[in-house]
Amino acid sequence: MFKDLFQKKKKYATVPSVRDNHNRPKREIPEGIMNKCPKCGNIQYFKELEKNLKVCSECDHHMRLNAFERISMTLDDGRFFEYDSEMVSTDPLEFPGYAEKLKQQHEKSGLNEAVITGEGTIGGFPVVIAVMSADFFTGSMGSVVGEKVTRAIEMAMQKNYPLIIFSTSGGARMQESILSLMQMAKTSAALGKFHESGGLYVSVITDPTFGGITASFTMLGDIILAEPGAVVGFAGRRVIEQTIRQKLPDEFQTAEFNLKHGQIDLVVHRKDMKQTLAKLIDLHTVKGEVTHAE
């Protein structure tokens, strides 16, 4: 009996404390292999995400695309003839630090400006396309953006091609002040002439789309489409709530909210966007000529 009382204690494995875990070297995952969904937190291989057109396989969240990615998945075989590629912004008002920021934005995004314009085909139909990219100055509209969009509109009118504009923007570019704001009137006037000529303009809203382009060419489409969950408006949610001193609905300014209230015509999943655009162009093509929606 006494022998049993004084037997050696069993040895147990010890679990490292939290502090010990912090001291251990972390295994870092090489950049570009995995991606975490900003909405649901789902982690997936980046290559699988790219195959799914950068749409989360778990919650269907549409992640942001740059202009090159958008063009590649929209135009037939990614074939694209670019307009005005040499146009770059200058610093007309000598705004402090603006020239340096333009250089930084170019190096970071690989773009010369916040929009790429040109032509290609969708479903075999020739189109003029303008694609904005939030990678460059949050897609803000300055003089060059307004000029490139205006030239694209005029080229679509000259060639009698449908016009497709993918919008994303943080608003007008404050570093160019009134010169930036003037682009709202210029692009809207060009679209007015395009409409009078009978051209078809399809506006596609992507996340996020705010400010001057919302108050101009984005909402002037014959047909206005939007990706699921895309947020669109003029002023931001916080500014509106502070102004009206009311709590806004959770879904306020989303594509689905705007569809419900008649601001847009259709919410289209990214995987269906190219086919939808091709169908719309086909519906408005009569004997080889494209006409705008009545």
PDB file of C-alpha atoms in Angstrom:
ATOM      1  CA  MET A   1       0.000   0.000   0.000  1.00  0.00           C
ATOM      2  CA  PHE A   2       2.798   2.418   1.031  1.00  0.00           C
ATOM      3  CA  LYS A   3       4.664   1.513  -2.106  1.00  0.00           C
ATOM      4  CA  ASP A   4       1.783   2.701  -4.206  1.00  0.00           C
ATOM      5  CA  LEU A   5       1.655   6.042  -2.331  1.00  0.00           C
ATOM      6  CA  PHE A   6       5.280   6.907  -3.030  1.00  0.00           C
ATOM      7  CA  GLN A   7       5.493   5.827  -6.678  1.00  0.00           C
ATOM      8  CA  LYS A   8       7.059   8.262  -9.119  1.00  0.00           C
ATOM      9  CA  LYS A   9       4.802  10.877 -10.675  1.00  0.00           C
ATOM     10  CA  LYS A  10       4.014  10.481 -14.331  1.00  0.00           C
ATOM     11  CA  LYS A  11       5.667  12.889 -16.720  1.00  0.00           C
ATOM     12  CA  TYR A  12       3.339  14.995 -18.846  1.00  0.00           C
ATOM     13  CA  ALA A  13       4.064  16.878 -22.025  1.00  0.00           C
ATOM     14  CA  THR A  14       4.024  20.642 -21.573  1.00  0.00           C
ATOM     15  CA  VAL A  15       2.211  23.015 -23.934  1.00  0.00           C
ATOM     16  CA  PRO A  16       4.244  26.111 -24.789  1.00  0.00           C
ATOM     17  CA  SER A  17       2.759  29.286 -23.404  1.00  0.00           C
ATOM     18  CA  VAL A  18       1.442  32.050 -25.636  1.00  0.00           C
ATOM     19  CA  ARG A  19       4.593  33.996 -24.880  1.00  0.00           C
ATOM     20  CA  ASP A  20       6.714  31.099 -26.134  1.00  0.00           C
ATOM     21  CA  ASN A  21       4.712  30.957 -29.355  1.00  0.00           C
ATOM     22  CA  HIS A  22       5.400  34.627 -29.948  1.00  0.00           C
ATOM     23  CA  ASN A  23       9.121  34.013 -29.625  1.00  0.00           C
ATOM     24  CA  ARG A  24       9.085  31.272 -32.234  1.00  0.00           C
ATOM     25  CA  PRO A  25      10.073  32.255 -35.764  1.00  0.00           C
ATOM     26  CA  LYS A  26       6.963  32.669 -37.936  1.00  0.00           C
ATOM     27  CA  ARG A  27       6.584  30.845 -41.190  1.00  0.00           C
ATOM     28  CA  GLU A  28       5.825  33.532 -43.731  1.00  0.00           C
ATOM     29  CA  ILE A  29       3.746  32.680 -46.784  1.00  0.00           C
ATOM     30  CA  PRO A  30       5.348  34.098 -49.943  1.00  0.00           C
ATOM     31  CA  GLU A  31       3.399  37.033 -51.335  1.00  0.00           C
ATOM     32  CA  GLY A  32       1.081  36.246 -54.232  1.00  0.00           C
ATOM     33  CA  ILE A  33       0.306  32.636 -53.269  1.00  0.00           C
ATOM     34  CA  MET A  34      -2.685  33.073 -50.958  1.00  0.00           C
ATOM     35  CA  ASN A  35      -5.425  35.676 -50.789  1.00  0.00           C
ATOM     36  CA  LYS A  36      -7.841  36.596 -48.005  1.00  0.00           C
ATOM     37  CA  CYS A  37     -11.327  37.793 -48.907  1.00  0.00           C
ATOM     38  CA  PRO A  38     -11.863  41.284 -47.425  1.00  0.00           C
ATOM     39  CA  LYS A  39     -15.535  40.522 -46.808  1.00  0.00           C
ATOM     40  CA  CYS A  40     -15.748  37.007 -45.309  1.00  0.00           C
ATOM     41  CA  GLY A  41     -12.089  36.271 -44.533  1.00  0.00           C
ATOM     42  CA  ASN A  42     -11.998  33.138 -46.684  1.00  0.00           C
ATOM     43  CA  ILE A  43      -8.431  32.207 -47.643  1.00  0.00           C
ATOM     44  CA  GLN A  44      -7.835  30.740 -51.078  1.00  0.00           C
ATOM     45  CA  TYR A  45      -5.031  30.206 -53.528  1.00  0.00           C
ATOM     46  CA  PHE A  46      -4.456  33.276 -55.671  1.00  0.00           C
ATOM     47  CA  LYS A  47      -4.373  31.214 -58.871  1.00  0.00           C
ATOM     48  CA  GLU A  48      -7.758  29.716 -58.039  1.00  0.00           C
ATOM     49  CA  LEU A  49      -9.077  33.208 -57.327  1.00  0.00           C
ATOM     50  CA  GLU A  50      -7.860  34.402 -60.707  1.00  0.00           C
ATOM     51  CA  LYS A  51      -9.589  31.473 -62.425  1.00  0.00           C
ATOM     52  CA  ASN A  52     -12.774  32.584 -60.680  1.00  0.00           C
ATOM     53  CA  LEU A  53     -12.328  36.132 -62.067  1.00  0.00           C
ATOM     54  CA  LYS A  54     -11.371  37.419 -58.611  1.00  0.00           C
ATOM     55  CA  VAL A  55     -14.755  36.530 -57.129  1.00  0.00           C
ATOM     56  CA  CYS A  56     -14.687  34.890 -53.678  1.00  0.00           C
ATOM     57  CA  SER A  57     -15.781  31.248 -53.904  1.00  0.00           C
ATOM     58  CA  GLU A  58     -17.228  31.419 -50.387  1.00  0.00           C
ATOM     59  CA  CYS A  59     -19.313  34.641 -50.265  1.00  0.00           C
ATOM     60  CA  ASP A  60     -19.321  35.709 -53.950  1.00  0.00           C
ATOM     61  CA  HIS A  61     -17.664  39.020 -53.104  1.00  0.00           C
ATOM     62  CA  HIS A  62     -16.434  40.767 -56.266  1.00  0.00           C
ATOM     63  CA  MET A  63     -12.901  41.965 -55.584  1.00  0.00           C
ATOM     64  CA  ARG A  64     -11.503  44.983 -57.355  1.00  0.00           C
ATOM     65  CA  LEU A  65      -9.781  44.627 -60.722  1.00  0.00           C
ATOM     66  CA  ASN A  66      -7.247  46.882 -62.371  1.00  0.00           C
ATOM     67  CA  ALA A  67      -7.836  48.161 -65.891  1.00  0.00           C
ATOM     68  CA  PHE A  68      -5.622  45.520 -67.527  1.00  0.00           C
ATOM     69  CA  GLU A  69      -7.486  42.658 -65.834  1.00  0.00           C
ATOM     70  CA  ARG A  70     -10.864  44.117 -66.799  1.00  0.00           C
ATOM     71  CA  ILE A  71      -9.899  44.514 -70.445  1.00  0.00           C
ATOM     72  CA  SER A  72      -8.467  40.999 -70.595  1.00  0.00           C
ATOM     73  CA  MET A  73     -11.662  39.348 -69.353  1.00  0.00           C
ATOM     74  CA  THR A  74     -14.059  41.581 -71.310  1.00  0.00           C
ATOM     75  CA  LEU A  75     -12.693  41.785 -74.844  1.00  0.00           C
ATOM     76  CA  ASP A  76     -12.470  38.803 -77.194  1.00  0.00           C
ATOM     77  CA  ASP A  77      -9.137  37.048 -76.586  1.00  0.00           C
ATOM     78  CA  GLY A  78      -8.019  40.163 -74.733  1.00  0.00           C
ATOM     79  CA  ARG A  79      -7.208  41.855 -78.081  1.00  0.00           C
ATOM     80  CA  PHE A  80      -7.133  45.589 -77.576  1.00  0.00           C
ATOM     81  CA  PHE A  81      -6.011  48.634 -79.563  1.00  0.00           C
ATOM     82  CA  GLU A  82      -5.296  51.452 -77.136  1.00  0.00           C
ATOM     83  CA  TYR A  83      -6.038  55.130 -77.732  1.00  0.00           C
ATOM     84  CA  ASP A  84      -3.998  58.065 -76.404  1.00  0.00           C
ATOM     85  CA  SER A  85      -1.570  55.923 -74.440  1.00  0.00           C
ATOM     86  CA  GLU A  86       0.976  58.752 -74.449  1.00  0.00           C
ATOM     87  CA  MET A  87      -1.280  61.183 -72.567  1.00  0.00           C
ATOM     88  CA  VAL A  88      -0.095  61.865 -69.021  1.00  0.00           C
ATOM     89  CA  SER A  89      -1.074  64.372 -66.346  1.00  0.00           C
ATOM     90  CA  THR A  90       1.068  67.397 -65.630  1.00  0.00           C
ATOM     91  CA  ASP A  91       0.909  69.798 -62.706  1.00  0.00           C
ATOM     92  CA  PRO A  92      -0.963  72.799 -64.203  1.00  0.00           C
ATOM     93  CA  LEU A  93      -1.631  74.495 -60.846  1.00  0.00           C
ATOM     94  CA  GLU A  94       1.755  73.595 -59.324  1.00  0.00           C
ATOM     95  CA  PHE A  95      -0.038  71.932 -56.447  1.00  0.00           C
ATOM     96  CA  PRO A  96       2.435  71.035 -53.658  1.00  0.00           C
ATOM     97  CA  GLY A  97       3.628  67.444 -53.993  1.00  0.00           C
ATOM     98  CA  TYR A  98       1.366  66.620 -56.951  1.00  0.00           C
ATOM     99  CA  ALA A  99       4.151  65.946 -59.458  1.00  0.00           C
ATOM    100  CA  GLU A 100       5.828  63.518 -57.052  1.00  0.00           C
ATOM    101  CA  LYS A 101       2.546  61.732 -56.383  1.00  0.00           C
ATOM    102  CA  LEU A 102       1.887  61.300 -60.086  1.00  0.00           C
ATOM    103  CA  LYS A 103       5.275  59.635 -60.447  1.00  0.00           C
ATOM    104  CA  GLN A 104       4.584  57.363 -57.472  1.00  0.00           C
ATOM    105  CA  GLN A 105       1.181  56.374 -58.830  1.00  0.00           C
ATOM    106  CA  HIS A 106       2.691  55.497 -62.198  1.00  0.00           C
ATOM    107  CA  GLU A 107       5.393  53.337 -60.617  1.00  0.00           C
ATOM    108  CA  LYS A 108       2.911  51.591 -58.321  1.00  0.00           C
ATOM    109  CA  SER A 109       0.189  50.846 -60.883  1.00  0.00           C
ATOM    110  CA  GLY A 110       2.060  50.674 -64.184  1.00  0.00           C
ATOM    111  CA  LEU A 111      -0.536  53.070 -65.605  1.00  0.00           C
ATOM    112  CA  ASN A 112      -0.066  56.539 -67.054  1.00  0.00           C
ATOM    113  CA  GLU A 113      -3.501  57.627 -65.872  1.00  0.00           C
ATOM    114  CA  ALA A 114      -6.649  56.429 -64.115  1.00  0.00           C
ATOM    115  CA  VAL A 115      -8.360  55.366 -67.350  1.00  0.00           C
ATOM    116  CA  ILE A 116      -7.413  53.283 -70.368  1.00  0.00           C
ATOM    117  CA  THR A 117      -9.342  53.788 -73.606  1.00  0.00           C
ATOM    118  CA  GLY A 118      -9.326  51.949 -76.904  1.00  0.00           C
ATOM    119  CA  GLU A 119     -11.208  49.481 -79.069  1.00  0.00           C
ATOM    120  CA  GLY A 120     -11.704  45.760 -79.433  1.00  0.00           C
ATOM    121  CA  THR A 121     -14.535  43.297 -79.917  1.00  0.00           C
ATOM    122  CA  ILE A 122     -17.079  41.740 -77.556  1.00  0.00           C
ATOM    123  CA  GLY A 123     -18.824  38.662 -78.917  1.00  0.00           C
ATOM    124  CA  GLY A 124     -17.529  39.643 -82.336  1.00  0.00           C
ATOM    125  CA  PHE A 125     -19.012  43.147 -82.171  1.00  0.00           C
ATOM    126  CA  PRO A 126     -16.538  46.046 -82.428  1.00  0.00           C
ATOM    127  CA  VAL A 127     -16.715  48.441 -79.481  1.00  0.00           C
ATOM    128  CA  VAL A 128     -14.974  51.478 -78.058  1.00  0.00           C
ATOM    129  CA  ILE A 129     -14.191  50.876 -74.405  1.00  0.00           C
ATOM    130  CA  ALA A 130     -12.957  53.010 -71.510  1.00  0.00           C
ATOM    131  CA  VAL A 131     -11.883  51.293 -68.303  1.00  0.00           C
ATOM    132  CA  MET A 132     -11.106  53.204 -65.130  1.00  0.00           C
ATOM    133  CA  SER A 133      -8.715  51.822 -62.534  1.00  0.00           C
ATOM    134  CA  ALA A 134      -8.704  52.575 -58.819  1.00  0.00           C
ATOM    135  CA  ASP A 135      -5.002  51.648 -58.769  1.00  0.00           C
ATOM    136  CA  PHE A 136      -4.080  55.105 -60.063  1.00  0.00           C
ATOM    137  CA  PHE A 137      -5.007  57.937 -57.701  1.00  0.00           C
ATOM    138  CA  THR A 138      -8.127  55.987 -56.575  1.00  0.00           C
ATOM    139  CA  GLY A 139      -9.531  56.421 -60.070  1.00  0.00           C
ATOM    140  CA  SER A 140      -9.945  60.160 -59.559  1.00  0.00           C
ATOM    141  CA  MET A 141     -10.844  62.285 -62.575  1.00  0.00           C
ATOM    142  CA  GLY A 142      -8.438  64.987 -63.662  1.00  0.00           C
ATOM    143  CA  SER A 143      -7.926  66.753 -66.981  1.00  0.00           C
ATOM    144  CA  VAL A 144      -6.382  63.763 -68.737  1.00  0.00           C
ATOM    145  CA  VAL A 145      -9.099  61.334 -67.602  1.00  0.00           C
ATOM    146  CA  GLY A 146     -11.806  63.694 -68.865  1.00  0.00           C
ATOM    147  CA  GLU A 147      -9.990  64.269 -72.154  1.00  0.00           C
ATOM    148  CA  LYS A 148      -9.381  60.563 -72.798  1.00  0.00           C
ATOM    149  CA  VAL A 149     -13.015  59.671 -72.047  1.00  0.00           C
ATOM    150  CA  THR A 150     -14.218  62.508 -74.305  1.00  0.00           C
ATOM    151  CA  ARG A 151     -11.972  61.355 -77.145  1.00  0.00           C
ATOM    152  CA  ALA A 152     -13.245  57.796 -76.731  1.00  0.00           C
ATOM    153  CA  ILE A 153     -16.840  59.040 -76.994  1.00  0.00           C
ATOM    154  CA  GLU A 154     -16.000  61.011 -80.135  1.00  0.00           C
ATOM    155  CA  MET A 155     -14.248  57.989 -81.671  1.00  0.00           C
ATOM    156  CA  ALA A 156     -17.276  55.788 -80.979  1.00  0.00           C
ATOM    157  CA  MET A 157     -19.463  58.383 -82.697  1.00  0.00           C
ATOM    158  CA  GLN A 158     -17.097  58.636 -85.665  1.00  0.00           C
ATOM    159  CA  LYS A 159     -16.925  54.857 -86.142  1.00  0.00           C
ATOM    160  CA  ASN A 160     -20.545  54.187 -85.146  1.00  0.00           C
ATOM    161  CA  TYR A 161     -19.366  51.681 -82.530  1.00  0.00           C
ATOM    162  CA  PRO A 162     -21.115  50.969 -79.216  1.00  0.00           C
ATOM    163  CA  LEU A 163     -19.464  52.690 -76.256  1.00  0.00           C
ATOM    164  CA  ILE A 164     -18.728  50.752 -73.053  1.00  0.00           C
ATOM    165  CA  ILE A 165     -17.381  52.536 -69.963  1.00  0.00           C
ATOM    166  CA  PHE A 166     -16.389  50.681 -66.782  1.00  0.00           C
ATOM    167  CA  SER A 167     -16.422  53.178 -63.935  1.00  0.00           C
ATOM    168  CA  THR A 168     -14.627  53.234 -60.610  1.00  0.00           C
ATOM    169  CA  SER A 169     -13.538  56.415 -58.896  1.00  0.00           C
ATOM    170  CA  GLY A 170     -12.991  58.282 -55.675  1.00  0.00           C
ATOM    171  CA  GLY A 171     -14.178  61.553 -57.248  1.00  0.00           C
ATOM    172  CA  ALA A 172     -12.664  64.608 -58.882  1.00  0.00           C
ATOM    173  CA  ARG A 173      -8.917  65.155 -58.436  1.00  0.00           C
ATOM    174  CA  MET A 174      -8.557  68.065 -56.042  1.00  0.00           C
ATOM    175  CA  GLN A 175      -4.957  68.771 -57.129  1.00  0.00           C
ATOM    176  CA  GLU A 176      -6.371  70.083 -60.424  1.00  0.00           C
ATOM    177  CA  SER A 177      -9.245  72.041 -58.859  1.00  0.00           C
ATOM    178  CA  ILE A 178     -11.616  73.647 -61.405  1.00  0.00           C
ATOM    179  CA  LEU A 179      -9.784  71.970 -64.296  1.00  0.00           C
ATOM    180  CA  SER A 180     -10.922  68.648 -62.877  1.00  0.00           C
ATOM    181  CA  LEU A 181     -14.506  69.783 -62.314  1.00  0.00           C
ATOM    182  CA  MET A 182     -14.722  71.011 -65.917  1.00  0.00           C
ATOM    183  CA  GLN A 183     -14.380  67.405 -67.108  1.00  0.00           C
ATOM    184  CA  MET A 184     -17.876  66.648 -65.817  1.00  0.00           C
ATOM    185  CA  ALA A 185     -19.413  69.129 -68.258  1.00  0.00           C
ATOM    186  CA  LYS A 186     -17.088  68.145 -71.103  1.00  0.00           C
ATOM    187  CA  THR A 187     -17.798  64.415 -70.948  1.00  0.00           C
ATOM    188  CA  SER A 188     -21.539  65.012 -70.483  1.00  0.00           C
ATOM    189  CA  ALA A 189     -21.666  67.310 -73.529  1.00  0.00           C
ATOM    190  CA  ALA A 190     -19.829  64.730 -75.636  1.00  0.00           C
ATOM    191  CA  LEU A 191     -22.296  62.044 -74.559  1.00  0.00           C
ATOM    192  CA  GLY A 192     -25.178  64.346 -75.473  1.00  0.00           C
ATOM    193  CA  LYS A 193     -23.872  64.553 -79.045  1.00  0.00           C
ATOM    194  CA  PHE A 194     -23.263  60.801 -79.098  1.00  0.00           C
ATOM    195  CA  HIS A 195     -26.872  60.185 -78.019  1.00  0.00           C
ATOM    196  CA  GLU A 196     -28.192  62.536 -80.717  1.00  0.00           C
ATOM    197  CA  SER A 197     -26.199  60.610 -83.328  1.00  0.00           C
ATOM    198  CA  GLY A 198     -27.968  57.389 -82.292  1.00  0.00           C
ATOM    199  CA  GLY A 199     -25.024  55.716 -80.593  1.00  0.00           C
ATOM    200  CA  LEU A 200     -25.398  53.038 -77.914  1.00  0.00           C
ATOM    201  CA  TYR A 201     -23.717  53.726 -74.570  1.00  0.00           C
ATOM    202  CA  VAL A 202     -23.590  51.038 -71.878  1.00  0.00           C
ATOM    203  CA  SER A 203     -22.287  52.207 -68.505  1.00  0.00           C
ATOM    204  CA  VAL A 204     -20.926  49.561 -66.129  1.00  0.00           C
ATOM    205  CA  ILE A 205     -20.516  50.485 -62.457  1.00  0.00           C
ATOM    206  CA  THR A 206     -17.855  48.716 -60.411  1.00  0.00           C
ATOM    207  CA  ASP A 207     -16.820  49.134 -56.786  1.00  0.00           C
ATOM    208  CA  PRO A 208     -16.370  51.901 -55.707  1.00  0.00           C
ATOM    209  CA  THR A 209     -17.810  54.687 -57.867  1.00  0.00           C
ATOM    210  CA  PHE A 210     -18.179  58.129 -56.304  1.00  0.00           C
ATOM    211  CA  GLY A 211     -18.028  61.846 -56.953  1.00  0.00           C
ATOM    212  CA  GLY A 212     -17.658  63.649 -60.250  1.00  0.00           C
ATOM    213  CA  ILE A 213     -17.942  60.699 -62.596  1.00  0.00           C
ATOM    214  CA  THR A 214     -21.166  59.601 -60.897  1.00  0.00           C
ATOM    215  CA  ALA A 215     -22.473  63.131 -61.463  1.00  0.00           C
ATOM    216  CA  SER A 216     -21.490  62.947 -65.138  1.00  0.00           C
ATOM    217  CA  PHE A 217     -20.837  60.101 -67.572  1.00  0.00           C
ATOM    218  CA  THR A 218     -21.450  57.126 -65.261  1.00  0.00           C
ATOM    219  CA  MET A 219     -25.172  57.804 -64.856  1.00  0.00           C
ATOM    220  CA  LEU A 220     -25.790  58.926 -68.455  1.00  0.00           C
ATOM    221  CA  GLY A 221     -25.777  55.483 -70.054  1.00  0.00           C
ATOM    222  CA  ASP A 222     -28.591  54.278 -72.297  1.00  0.00           C
ATOM    223  CA  ILE A 223     -28.254  51.122 -70.202  1.00  0.00           C
ATOM    224  CA  ILE A 224     -26.637  51.136 -66.761  1.00  0.00           C
ATOM    225  CA  LEU A 225     -25.246  47.882 -65.369  1.00  0.00           C
ATOM    226  CA  ALA A 226     -23.456  47.203 -62.081  1.00  0.00           C
ATOM    227  CA  GLU A 227     -21.492  44.386 -60.506  1.00  0.00           C
ATOM    228  CA  PRO A 228     -22.985  42.771 -57.366  1.00  0.00           C
ATOM    229  CA  GLY A 229     -22.242  44.717 -54.215  1.00  0.00           C
ATOM    230  CA  ALA A 230     -20.691  47.667 -56.056  1.00  0.00           C
ATOM    231  CA  VAL A 231     -21.064  50.865 -54.035  1.00  0.00           C
ATOM    232  CA  VAL A 232     -22.055  53.947 -56.041  1.00  0.00           C
ATOM    233  CA  GLY A 233     -23.031  57.461 -55.063  1.00  0.00           C
ATOM    234  CA  PHE A 234     -21.987  61.086 -55.118  1.00  0.00           C
ATOM    235  CA  ALA A 235     -21.104  61.820 -51.503  1.00  0.00           C
ATOM    236  CA  GLY A 236     -19.926  59.161 -49.060  1.00  0.00           C
ATOM    237  CA  ARG A 237     -22.190  57.490 -46.526  1.00  0.00           C
ATOM    238  CA  ARG A 238     -20.655  59.262 -43.503  1.00  0.00           C
ATOM    239  CA  VAL A 239     -21.034  62.709 -45.083  1.00  0.00           C
ATOM    240  CA  ILE A 240     -24.704  62.072 -45.862  1.00  0.00           C
ATOM    241  CA  GLU A 241     -25.462  60.778 -42.373  1.00  0.00           C
ATOM    242  CA  GLN A 242     -23.821  63.803 -40.791  1.00  0.00           C
ATOM    243  CA  THR A 243     -25.734  66.127 -43.104  1.00  0.00           C
ATOM    244  CA  ILE A 244     -29.235  64.674 -42.668  1.00  0.00           C
ATOM    245  CA  ARG A 245     -28.563  63.431 -39.102  1.00  0.00           C
ATOM    246  CA  GLN A 246     -30.172  60.079 -39.808  1.00  0.00           C
ATOM    247  CA  LYS A 247     -28.940  56.503 -39.880  1.00  0.00           C
ATOM    248  CA  LEU A 248     -28.922  55.120 -43.412  1.00  0.00           C
ATOM    249  CA  PRO A 249     -29.907  51.524 -44.316  1.00  0.00           C
ATOM    250  CA  ASP A 250     -27.047  48.998 -44.271  1.00  0.00           C
ATOM    251  CA  GLU A 251     -27.410  48.318 -48.006  1.00  0.00           C
ATOM    252  CA  PHE A 252     -27.534  52.028 -48.892  1.00  0.00           C
ATOM    253  CA  GLN A 253     -25.625  52.942 -52.108  1.00  0.00           C
ATOM    254  CA  THR A 254     -25.055  49.309 -53.107  1.00  0.00           C
ATOM    255  CA  ALA A 255     -25.858  48.134 -56.626  1.00  0.00           C
ATOM    256  CA  GLU A 256     -28.814  46.156 -55.300  1.00  0.00           C
ATOM    257  CA  PHE A 257     -30.214  49.182 -53.438  1.00  0.00           C
ATOM    258  CA  ASN A 258     -29.892  51.368 -56.546  1.00  0.00           C
ATOM    259  CA  LEU A 259     -31.532  48.684 -58.699  1.00  0.00           C
ATOM    260  CA  LYS A 260     -34.481  48.542 -56.315  1.00  0.00           C
ATOM    261  CA  HIS A 261     -34.882  52.326 -56.498  1.00  0.00           C
ATOM    262  CA  GLY A 262     -34.546  52.609 -60.273  1.00  0.00           C
ATOM    263  CA  GLN A 263     -31.069  54.128 -60.512  1.00  0.00           C
ATOM    264  CA  ILE A 264     -29.595  51.251 -62.518  1.00  0.00           C
ATOM    265  CA  ASP A 265     -31.064  48.718 -64.930  1.00  0.00           C
ATOM    266  CA  LEU A 266     -29.416  45.427 -64.049  1.00  0.00           C
ATOM    267  CA  VAL A 267     -26.972  43.860 -61.594  1.00  0.00           C
ATOM    268  CA  VAL A 268     -24.729  41.463 -63.513  1.00  0.00           C
ATOM    269  CA  HIS A 269     -22.342  38.885 -62.073  1.00  0.00           C
ATOM    270  CA  ARG A 270     -18.797  39.251 -63.347  1.00  0.00           C
ATOM    271  CA  LYS A 271     -18.809  35.852 -65.040  1.00  0.00           C
ATOM    272  CA  ASP A 272     -21.893  36.919 -67.028  1.00  0.00           C
ATOM    273  CA  MET A 273     -20.764  40.452 -67.890  1.00  0.00           C
ATOM    274  CA  LYS A 274     -19.148  39.781 -71.253  1.00  0.00           C
ATOM    275  CA  GLN A 275     -22.086  37.680 -72.460  1.00  0.00           C
ATOM    276  CA  THR A 276     -24.582  40.294 -71.240  1.00  0.00           C
ATOM    277  CA  LEU A 277     -22.761  43.085 -73.065  1.00  0.00           C
ATOM    278  CA  ALA A 278     -22.670  41.026 -76.255  1.00  0.00           C
ATOM    279  CA  LYS A 279     -26.430  40.369 -76.024  1.00  0.00           C
ATOM    280  CA  LEU A 280     -27.210  44.039 -75.454  1.00  0.00           C
ATOM    281  CA  ILE A 281     -25.137  45.077 -78.467  1.00  0.00           C
ATOM    282  CA  ASP A 282     -26.762  42.362 -80.584  1.00  0.00           C
ATOM    283  CA  LEU A 283     -30.250  43.533 -79.563  1.00  0.00           C
ATOM    284  CA  HIS A 284     -29.465  47.074 -80.698  1.00  0.00           C
ATOM    285  CA  THR A 285     -27.819  46.100 -83.961  1.00  0.00           C
ATOM    286  CA  VAL A 286     -29.934  46.551 -87.080  1.00  0.00           C
ATOM    287  CA  LYS A 287     -28.333  45.619 -90.413  1.00  0.00           C
ATOM    288  CA  GLY A 288     -24.877  46.128 -89.017  1.00  0.00           C
ATOM    289  CA  GLU A 289     -25.650  49.524 -87.470  1.00  0.00           C
ATOM    290  CA  VAL A 290     -25.891  50.027 -83.710  1.00  0.00           C
ATOM    291  CA  THR A 291     -28.580  52.292 -82.275  1.00  0.00           C
ATOM    292  CA  HIS A 292     -29.074  53.554 -78.735  1.00  0.00           C
ATOM    293  CA  ALA A 293     -31.776  52.270 -76.369  1.00  0.00           C
ATOM    294  CA  GLU A 294     -35.080  54.143 -76.540  1.00  0.00           C
TER     295      GLU A 294
END
